[in-house]
């Protein structure tokens, strides 16, 4: 009986397939884009700010329009580093890649703006 069991066990084990998983390949880290170096857009973005909401329409990498003081304001890129700085007349929009600030005539009117 023991011999029959060993023969049966041997037959069963010889028909087993050993599955071996491939070792995991290391994942290459993705290098994030540095904030302040890339202009958002083109497109329309709604920012929630301390003091209200602001919609900014990035027309291209150097120009944007925003609606403030009852009219559309056009601003042009004047600085790219360390933050993006758009200016036009009395209006300035500063974006560091995660937070923005709208200044009108030297006074901050919307701050801590985020998507």
mmCIF file of C-alpha atoms in Angstrom:
data_model
loop_
_atom_site.group_PDB
_atom_site.id
_atom_site.type_symbol
_atom_site.label_atom_id
_atom_site.label_comp_id
_atom_site.label_asym_id
_atom_site.label_seq_id
_atom_site.Cartn_x
_atom_site.Cartn_y
_atom_site.Cartn_z
ATOM 1 C CA UNK A 1 0.000 0.000 0.000
ATOM 2 C CA UNK A 2 2.779 2.399 0.882
ATOM 3 C CA UNK A 3 4.568 1.460 -2.319
ATOM 4 C CA UNK A 4 1.429 2.133 -4.397
ATOM 5 C CA UNK A 5 1.060 5.483 -2.692
ATOM 6 C CA UNK A 6 4.652 6.424 -3.496
ATOM 7 C CA UNK A 7 4.239 5.403 -7.160
ATOM 8 C CA UNK A 8 1.017 7.395 -7.400
ATOM 9 C CA UNK A 9 2.642 10.385 -5.726
ATOM 10 C CA UNK A 10 5.591 10.140 -8.121
ATOM 11 C CA UNK A 11 3.267 10.129 -11.132
ATOM 12 C CA UNK A 12 1.303 13.091 -9.821
ATOM 13 C CA UNK A 13 4.409 15.105 -9.073
ATOM 14 C CA UNK A 14 5.941 14.402 -12.469
ATOM 15 C CA UNK A 15 2.903 15.914 -14.160
ATOM 16 C CA UNK A 16 3.066 19.134 -12.157
ATOM 17 C CA UNK A 17 4.204 22.239 -13.926
ATOM 18 C CA UNK A 18 6.303 24.635 -11.975
ATOM 19 C CA UNK A 19 5.281 28.217 -12.674
ATOM 20 C CA UNK A 20 7.982 30.764 -12.149
ATOM 21 C CA UNK A 21 7.162 34.446 -12.295
ATOM 22 C CA UNK A 22 9.473 36.770 -14.141
ATOM 23 C CA UNK A 23 11.232 39.105 -11.800
ATOM 24 C CA UNK A 24 9.710 42.546 -11.823
ATOM 25 C CA UNK A 25 11.595 45.056 -13.873
ATOM 26 C CA UNK A 26 12.369 48.293 -12.109
ATOM 27 C CA UNK A 27 10.102 51.146 -13.115
ATOM 28 C CA UNK A 28 11.893 54.147 -14.544
ATOM 29 C CA UNK A 29 10.836 57.229 -12.603
ATOM 30 C CA UNK A 30 9.139 59.983 -14.568
ATOM 31 C CA UNK A 31 10.862 63.316 -14.278
ATOM 32 C CA UNK A 32 8.215 65.886 -13.330
ATOM 33 C CA UNK A 33 8.037 69.212 -15.102
ATOM 34 C CA UNK A 34 9.408 71.962 -12.922
ATOM 35 C CA UNK A 35 6.648 74.370 -11.838
ATOM 36 C CA UNK A 36 6.931 77.841 -13.268
ATOM 37 C CA UNK A 37 8.805 76.778 -16.370
ATOM 38 C CA UNK A 38 5.867 75.619 -18.495
ATOM 39 C CA UNK A 39 2.947 77.800 -19.492
ATOM 40 C CA UNK A 40 -0.449 76.141 -19.045
ATOM 41 C CA UNK A 41 -2.767 75.823 -21.979
ATOM 42 C CA UNK A 42 -3.789 76.722 -24.447
ATOM 43 C CA UNK A 43 -7.236 76.550 -22.943
ATOM 44 C CA UNK A 44 -9.483 77.878 -20.251
ATOM 45 C CA UNK A 45 -8.729 77.168 -16.594
ATOM 46 C CA UNK A 46 -10.889 77.996 -13.570
ATOM 47 C CA UNK A 47 -8.934 78.869 -10.440
ATOM 48 C CA UNK A 48 -10.430 78.875 -6.943
ATOM 49 C CA UNK A 49 -8.806 81.662 -4.962
ATOM 50 C CA UNK A 50 -8.929 83.334 -1.594
ATOM 51 C CA UNK A 51 -11.299 86.132 -2.519
ATOM 52 C CA UNK A 52 -13.199 84.456 -5.385
ATOM 53 C CA UNK A 53 -12.935 82.518 -8.615
ATOM 54 C CA UNK A 54 -10.929 83.473 -11.683
ATOM 55 C CA UNK A 55 -11.163 82.080 -15.217
ATOM 56 C CA UNK A 56 -7.957 82.415 -17.218
ATOM 57 C CA UNK A 57 -7.911 81.669 -20.933
ATOM 58 C CA UNK A 58 -4.378 80.915 -22.109
ATOM 59 C CA UNK A 59 -4.366 81.825 -25.812
ATOM 60 C CA UNK A 60 -0.832 80.575 -26.450
ATOM 61 C CA UNK A 61 2.398 80.267 -24.480
ATOM 62 C CA UNK A 62 2.836 84.058 -24.247
ATOM 63 C CA UNK A 63 -0.683 85.530 -24.009
ATOM 64 C CA UNK A 64 -3.738 85.108 -21.815
ATOM 65 C CA UNK A 65 -7.105 86.747 -21.231
ATOM 66 C CA UNK A 66 -8.992 86.927 -17.988
ATOM 67 C CA UNK A 67 -12.301 88.514 -17.064
ATOM 68 C CA UNK A 68 -11.981 90.968 -14.199
ATOM 69 C CA UNK A 69 -13.435 94.392 -13.346
ATOM 70 C CA UNK A 70 -16.319 93.758 -15.754
ATOM 71 C CA UNK A 71 -14.122 93.385 -18.847
ATOM 72 C CA UNK A 72 -11.646 91.066 -20.528
ATOM 73 C CA UNK A 73 -8.049 91.856 -19.677
ATOM 74 C CA UNK A 74 -5.247 90.767 -22.029
ATOM 75 C CA UNK A 75 -1.905 90.010 -20.429
ATOM 76 C CA UNK A 76 1.441 89.069 -21.981
ATOM 77 C CA UNK A 77 4.217 86.921 -20.572
ATOM 78 C CA UNK A 78 7.004 89.119 -19.183
ATOM 79 C CA UNK A 79 8.932 86.590 -17.063
ATOM 80 C CA UNK A 80 9.235 82.808 -17.100
ATOM 81 C CA UNK A 81 11.423 82.075 -14.088
ATOM 82 C CA UNK A 82 11.186 81.413 -11.160
ATOM 83 C CA UNK A 83 7.441 81.925 -11.761
ATOM 84 C CA UNK A 84 5.378 82.838 -14.792
ATOM 85 C CA UNK A 85 4.494 86.506 -14.726
ATOM 86 C CA UNK A 86 1.894 87.905 -17.119
ATOM 87 C CA UNK A 87 1.208 91.619 -17.163
ATOM 88 C CA UNK A 88 -1.014 94.037 -19.021
ATOM 89 C CA UNK A 89 -1.797 97.573 -17.930
ATOM 90 C CA UNK A 90 -2.816 97.517 -14.279
ATOM 91 C CA UNK A 91 -3.171 93.723 -14.124
ATOM 92 C CA UNK A 92 -0.615 91.085 -13.192
ATOM 93 C CA UNK A 93 -1.094 87.315 -13.021
ATOM 94 C CA UNK A 94 1.672 85.326 -11.337
ATOM 95 C CA UNK A 95 1.647 81.496 -11.556
ATOM 96 C CA UNK A 96 4.218 79.198 -9.916
ATOM 97 C CA UNK A 97 2.886 75.903 -11.269
ATOM 98 C CA UNK A 98 0.561 75.190 -8.369
ATOM 99 C CA UNK A 99 -0.669 78.553 -7.055
ATOM 100 C CA UNK A 100 -1.420 81.929 -8.583
ATOM 101 C CA UNK A 101 -2.005 85.540 -7.568
ATOM 102 C CA UNK A 102 -3.877 88.336 -9.352
ATOM 103 C CA UNK A 103 -2.689 91.843 -8.634
ATOM 104 C CA UNK A 104 -4.502 94.989 -9.784
ATOM 105 C CA UNK A 105 -2.738 98.351 -9.584
ATOM 106 C CA UNK A 106 -0.200 96.887 -7.149
ATOM 107 C CA UNK A 107 -2.817 95.423 -4.787
ATOM 108 C CA UNK A 108 -3.362 91.650 -4.436
ATOM 109 C CA UNK A 109 -7.051 91.031 -5.195
ATOM 110 C CA UNK A 110 -7.045 87.219 -5.534
ATOM 111 C CA UNK A 111 -4.472 85.000 -3.860
ATOM 112 C CA UNK A 112 -3.722 81.330 -3.278
ATOM 113 C CA UNK A 113 -5.426 80.489 -6.580
ATOM 114 C CA UNK A 114 -5.383 76.800 -7.452
ATOM 115 C CA UNK A 115 -7.037 74.517 -9.966
#
